Amino acid sequence: MARKIERIIIHCSDSPNGRSLFTGKLGDKNFTTPLQEIDNWHRERGFKRLTQWRERQEPQLTSIGYHFLIYTAGAVAGARHVDEIGAHAQGYNATSIGICLIGKDLFTQAQWDALREQVKTLQARHPGAQVVGHRDLPGVSKTCPNFDVSTWFVNDMQPTPDRIFN
Ligand SMILES: [Zn+2]
């Protein structure tokens, strides 16, 4: 059943700016994608996806809490299914979609472009969904995603120049 989505919540991975999180070389035994890397982080935190959802999307990811990652090169990678409840914003997971930008507080132009397109697509599918930063939720003491989502949003989802990684 489709979930009622009230919020699209933006996060960052809090990892070094402009670093992709790919490990090893494609084809190597130890090669990992950013999806797998963050899945590992979230497994260590005890997050767990339900088997029924793993069977439906990305079965190799056992734990990752987000629905989408936005890689430094601008690729959008799907993690949890949009109808699957995430694990990214305590108290708000049931009715939200979580998007995570790879980086700490600066993001590449390709990431900003991809974020804008992804948010537009999701808003078209979930009319009325509010776009907020993780830190904007009541009771959250984190700084994630380390930029002002409301200002960005009213500015036609364009970043201020000081938030662009070069
Ligand atoms: Zn966050």
mmCIF file of C-alpha atoms and ligand atoms in Angstrom:
data_model
loop_
_atom_site.group_PDB
_atom_site.id
_atom_site.type_symbol
_atom_site.label_atom_id
_atom_site.label_comp_id
_atom_site.label_asym_id
_atom_site.label_seq_id
_atom_site.Cartn_x
_atom_site.Cartn_y
_atom_site.Cartn_z
ATOM 1 C CA MET A 1 0.000 0.000 0.000
ATOM 2 C CA ALA A 2 1.254 3.474 -0.810
ATOM 3 C CA ARG A 3 2.219 5.523 2.212
ATOM 4 C CA LYS A 4 0.878 8.979 2.911
ATOM 5 C CA ILE A 5 3.932 11.219 2.638
ATOM 6 C CA GLU A 6 3.867 14.434 4.649
ATOM 7 C CA ARG A 7 7.547 15.296 4.495
ATOM 8 C CA ILE A 8 10.557 14.935 2.280
ATOM 9 C CA ILE A 9 13.492 15.118 4.664
ATOM 10 C CA ILE A 10 16.965 16.122 3.476
ATOM 11 C CA HIS A 11 20.052 14.675 5.159
ATOM 12 C CA CYS A 12 23.785 14.617 4.620
ATOM 13 C CA SER A 13 26.120 11.679 5.214
ATOM 14 C CA ASP A 14 28.455 13.842 7.343
ATOM 15 C CA SER A 15 31.413 12.381 5.433
ATOM 16 C CA PRO A 16 34.217 14.438 3.823
ATOM 17 C CA ASN A 17 32.978 16.935 1.227
ATOM 18 C CA GLY A 18 33.393 15.891 -2.388
ATOM 19 C CA ARG A 19 34.361 12.298 -1.504
ATOM 20 C CA SER A 20 32.338 9.645 -3.243
ATOM 21 C CA LEU A 21 32.448 6.846 -0.612
ATOM 22 C CA PHE A 22 33.199 4.265 -3.284
ATOM 23 C CA THR A 23 35.843 1.864 -1.926
ATOM 24 C CA GLY A 24 38.145 -0.223 -4.113
ATOM 25 C CA LYS A 25 37.873 -0.717 -7.839
ATOM 26 C CA LEU A 26 34.896 -1.997 -9.789
ATOM 27 C CA GLY A 27 35.253 -5.770 -10.097
ATOM 28 C CA ASP A 28 37.486 -6.098 -7.027
ATOM 29 C CA LYS A 29 36.333 -8.324 -4.175
ATOM 30 C CA ASN A 30 36.418 -5.435 -1.699
ATOM 31 C CA PHE A 31 34.617 -2.968 -3.976
ATOM 32 C CA THR A 32 31.788 -1.197 -2.162
ATOM 33 C CA THR A 33 29.347 1.436 -3.344
ATOM 34 C CA PRO A 34 28.180 4.367 -1.228
ATOM 35 C CA LEU A 35 24.884 2.482 -0.782
ATOM 36 C CA GLN A 36 26.773 -0.459 0.710
ATOM 37 C CA GLU A 37 28.983 1.806 2.822
ATOM 38 C CA ILE A 38 26.029 3.578 4.422
ATOM 39 C CA ASP A 39 24.234 0.241 4.761
ATOM 40 C CA ASN A 40 27.224 -0.880 6.857
ATOM 41 C CA TRP A 41 27.036 2.244 9.044
ATOM 42 C CA HIS A 42 23.341 1.714 9.660
ATOM 43 C CA ARG A 43 23.775 -2.018 10.366
ATOM 44 C CA GLU A 44 26.252 -1.037 13.094
ATOM 45 C CA ARG A 45 23.576 1.237 14.533
ATOM 46 C CA GLY A 46 21.146 -1.692 14.606
ATOM 47 C CA PHE A 47 18.837 -0.659 11.769
ATOM 48 C CA LYS A 48 17.142 -3.547 9.990
ATOM 49 C CA ARG A 49 15.006 -3.737 6.853
ATOM 50 C CA LEU A 50 12.106 -6.156 6.685
ATOM 51 C CA THR A 51 12.604 -9.162 4.424
ATOM 52 C CA GLN A 52 9.462 -8.412 2.443
ATOM 53 C CA TRP A 53 10.869 -5.030 1.414
ATOM 54 C CA ARG A 54 14.333 -6.353 0.703
ATOM 55 C CA GLU A 55 12.744 -8.840 -1.664
ATOM 56 C CA ARG A 56 11.095 -5.950 -3.435
ATOM 57 C CA GLN A 57 14.081 -3.602 -3.727
ATOM 58 C CA GLU A 58 17.867 -3.854 -3.214
ATOM 59 C CA PRO A 59 17.872 -7.186 -1.293
ATOM 60 C CA GLN A 60 21.614 -6.941 -0.553
ATOM 61 C CA LEU A 61 21.005 -3.831 1.582
ATOM 62 C CA THR A 62 20.015 -5.094 5.019
ATOM 63 C CA SER A 63 19.896 -1.886 6.999
ATOM 64 C CA ILE A 64 20.203 1.454 5.209
ATOM 65 C CA GLY A 65 17.626 3.884 6.567
ATOM 66 C CA TYR A 66 17.321 6.338 3.672
ATOM 67 C CA HIS A 67 15.242 6.076 0.515
ATOM 68 C CA PHE A 68 17.699 7.843 -1.776
ATOM 69 C CA LEU A 69 21.352 8.783 -1.818
ATOM 70 C CA ILE A 70 22.725 11.516 -4.022
ATOM 71 C CA TYR A 71 26.277 10.713 -5.031
ATOM 72 C CA THR A 72 28.936 13.378 -5.506
ATOM 73 C CA ALA A 73 28.768 12.894 -9.303
ATOM 74 C CA GLY A 74 25.019 13.563 -9.193
ATOM 75 C CA ALA A 75 23.680 10.020 -9.509
ATOM 76 C CA VAL A 76 20.549 9.282 -7.522
ATOM 77 C CA ALA A 77 20.718 5.828 -5.943
ATOM 78 C CA GLY A 78 17.558 4.176 -4.634
ATOM 79 C CA ALA A 79 17.874 2.423 -1.271
ATOM 80 C CA ARG A 80 14.621 1.679 0.600
ATOM 81 C CA HIS A 81 11.465 1.497 -1.476
ATOM 82 C CA VAL A 82 9.424 4.715 -1.205
ATOM 83 C CA ASP A 83 6.541 2.760 0.302
ATOM 84 C CA GLU A 84 8.859 1.224 2.890
ATOM 85 C CA ILE A 85 9.097 3.082 6.206
ATOM 86 C CA GLY A 86 12.591 4.518 6.558
ATOM 87 C CA ALA A 87 14.941 4.887 9.514
ATOM 88 C CA HIS A 88 16.330 8.413 9.255
ATOM 89 C CA ALA A 89 14.210 10.782 11.370
ATOM 90 C CA GLN A 90 12.920 9.485 14.665
ATOM 91 C CA GLY A 91 9.212 10.134 15.128
ATOM 92 C CA TYR A 92 8.730 11.095 11.482
ATOM 93 C CA ASN A 93 9.714 7.968 9.592
ATOM 94 C CA ALA A 94 6.203 6.625 9.000
ATOM 95 C CA THR A 95 5.145 9.571 6.855
ATOM 96 C CA SER A 96 8.378 10.743 5.273
ATOM 97 C CA ILE A 97 10.923 10.037 2.568
ATOM 98 C CA GLY A 98 14.608 10.454 3.425
ATOM 99 C CA ILE A 99 17.148 11.746 0.928
ATOM 100 C CA CYS A 100 20.832 11.813 1.859
ATOM 101 C CA LEU A 101 23.455 13.946 0.127
ATOM 102 C CA ILE A 102 26.949 12.467 0.290
ATOM 103 C CA GLY A 103 29.154 15.058 1.989
ATOM 104 C CA LYS A 104 29.248 17.212 5.086
ATOM 105 C CA ASP A 105 28.279 20.785 4.302
ATOM 106 C CA LEU A 106 29.375 21.409 0.702
ATOM 107 C CA PHE A 107 27.836 19.574 -2.231
ATOM 108 C CA THR A 108 28.756 19.483 -5.907
ATOM 109 C CA GLN A 109 26.696 21.339 -8.494
ATOM 110 C CA ALA A 110 25.741 17.922 -9.898
ATOM 111 C CA GLN A 111 24.357 16.986 -6.474
ATOM 112 C CA TRP A 112 22.385 20.199 -6.184
ATOM 113 C CA ASP A 113 20.921 19.644 -9.660
ATOM 114 C CA ALA A 114 20.015 16.049 -8.834
ATOM 115 C CA LEU A 115 18.480 17.023 -5.494
ATOM 116 C CA ARG A 116 16.302 19.630 -7.171
ATOM 117 C CA GLU A 117 15.055 17.158 -9.785
ATOM 118 C CA GLN A 118 14.467 14.427 -7.224
ATOM 119 C CA VAL A 119 12.528 16.723 -4.908
ATOM 120 C CA LYS A 120 10.421 17.988 -7.815
ATOM 121 C CA THR A 121 9.629 14.426 -8.882
ATOM 122 C CA LEU A 122 8.702 13.396 -5.349
ATOM 123 C CA GLN A 123 6.575 16.492 -4.768
ATOM 124 C CA ALA A 124 4.664 15.789 -7.982
ATOM 125 C CA ARG A 125 3.964 12.251 -6.722
ATOM 126 C CA HIS A 126 3.181 13.352 -3.180
ATOM 127 C CA PRO A 127 1.379 16.672 -3.414
ATOM 128 C CA GLY A 128 1.472 18.687 -0.226
ATOM 129 C CA ALA A 129 4.603 17.002 1.096
ATOM 130 C CA GLN A 130 6.743 19.541 2.928
ATOM 131 C CA VAL A 131 10.466 19.713 2.172
ATOM 132 C CA VAL A 132 12.540 20.064 5.317
ATOM 133 C CA GLY A 133 16.045 19.524 6.622
ATOM 134 C CA HIS A 134 16.611 16.911 9.311
ATOM 135 C CA ARG A 135 17.592 19.633 11.782
ATOM 136 C CA ASP A 136 14.318 21.491 11.197
ATOM 137 C CA LEU A 137 12.261 18.740 12.841
ATOM 138 C CA PRO A 138 11.133 19.477 16.387
ATOM 139 C CA GLY A 139 13.373 17.932 19.009
ATOM 140 C CA VAL A 140 16.329 17.317 16.708
ATOM 141 C CA SER A 141 19.641 18.595 18.070
ATOM 142 C CA LYS A 142 21.730 17.613 15.012
ATOM 143 C CA THR A 143 22.889 20.108 12.390
ATOM 144 C CA CYS A 144 22.153 17.756 9.460
ATOM 145 C CA PRO A 145 22.091 18.531 6.521
ATOM 146 C CA ASN A 146 24.241 21.587 7.396
ATOM 147 C CA PHE A 147 22.451 24.028 5.123
ATOM 148 C CA ASP A 148 19.232 26.004 5.387
ATOM 149 C CA VAL A 149 16.688 23.908 3.502
ATOM 150 C CA SER A 150 13.865 26.452 3.774
ATOM 151 C CA THR A 151 15.957 29.234 2.205
ATOM 152 C CA TRP A 152 17.167 26.873 -0.509
ATOM 153 C CA PHE A 153 13.613 25.745 -1.192
ATOM 154 C CA VAL A 154 12.122 29.242 -1.588
ATOM 155 C CA ASN A 155 15.078 30.191 -3.788
ATOM 156 C CA ASP A 156 13.811 27.757 -6.462
ATOM 157 C CA MET A 157 16.012 25.043 -4.928
ATOM 158 C CA GLN A 158 19.217 26.829 -5.922
ATOM 159 C CA PRO A 159 22.141 26.671 -3.502
ATOM 160 C CA THR A 160 23.966 29.741 -2.320
ATOM 161 C CA PRO A 161 27.474 29.801 -3.900
ATOM 162 C CA ASP A 162 29.148 29.152 -0.547
ATOM 163 C CA ARG A 163 27.483 25.707 -0.347
ATOM 164 C CA ILE A 164 28.908 24.428 -3.633
ATOM 165 C CA PHE A 165 31.887 22.080 -3.535
ATOM 166 C CA ASN A 166 34.492 22.901 -6.186
HETATM 167 ZN ZN ZN B 1 20.095 13.559 9.037
#
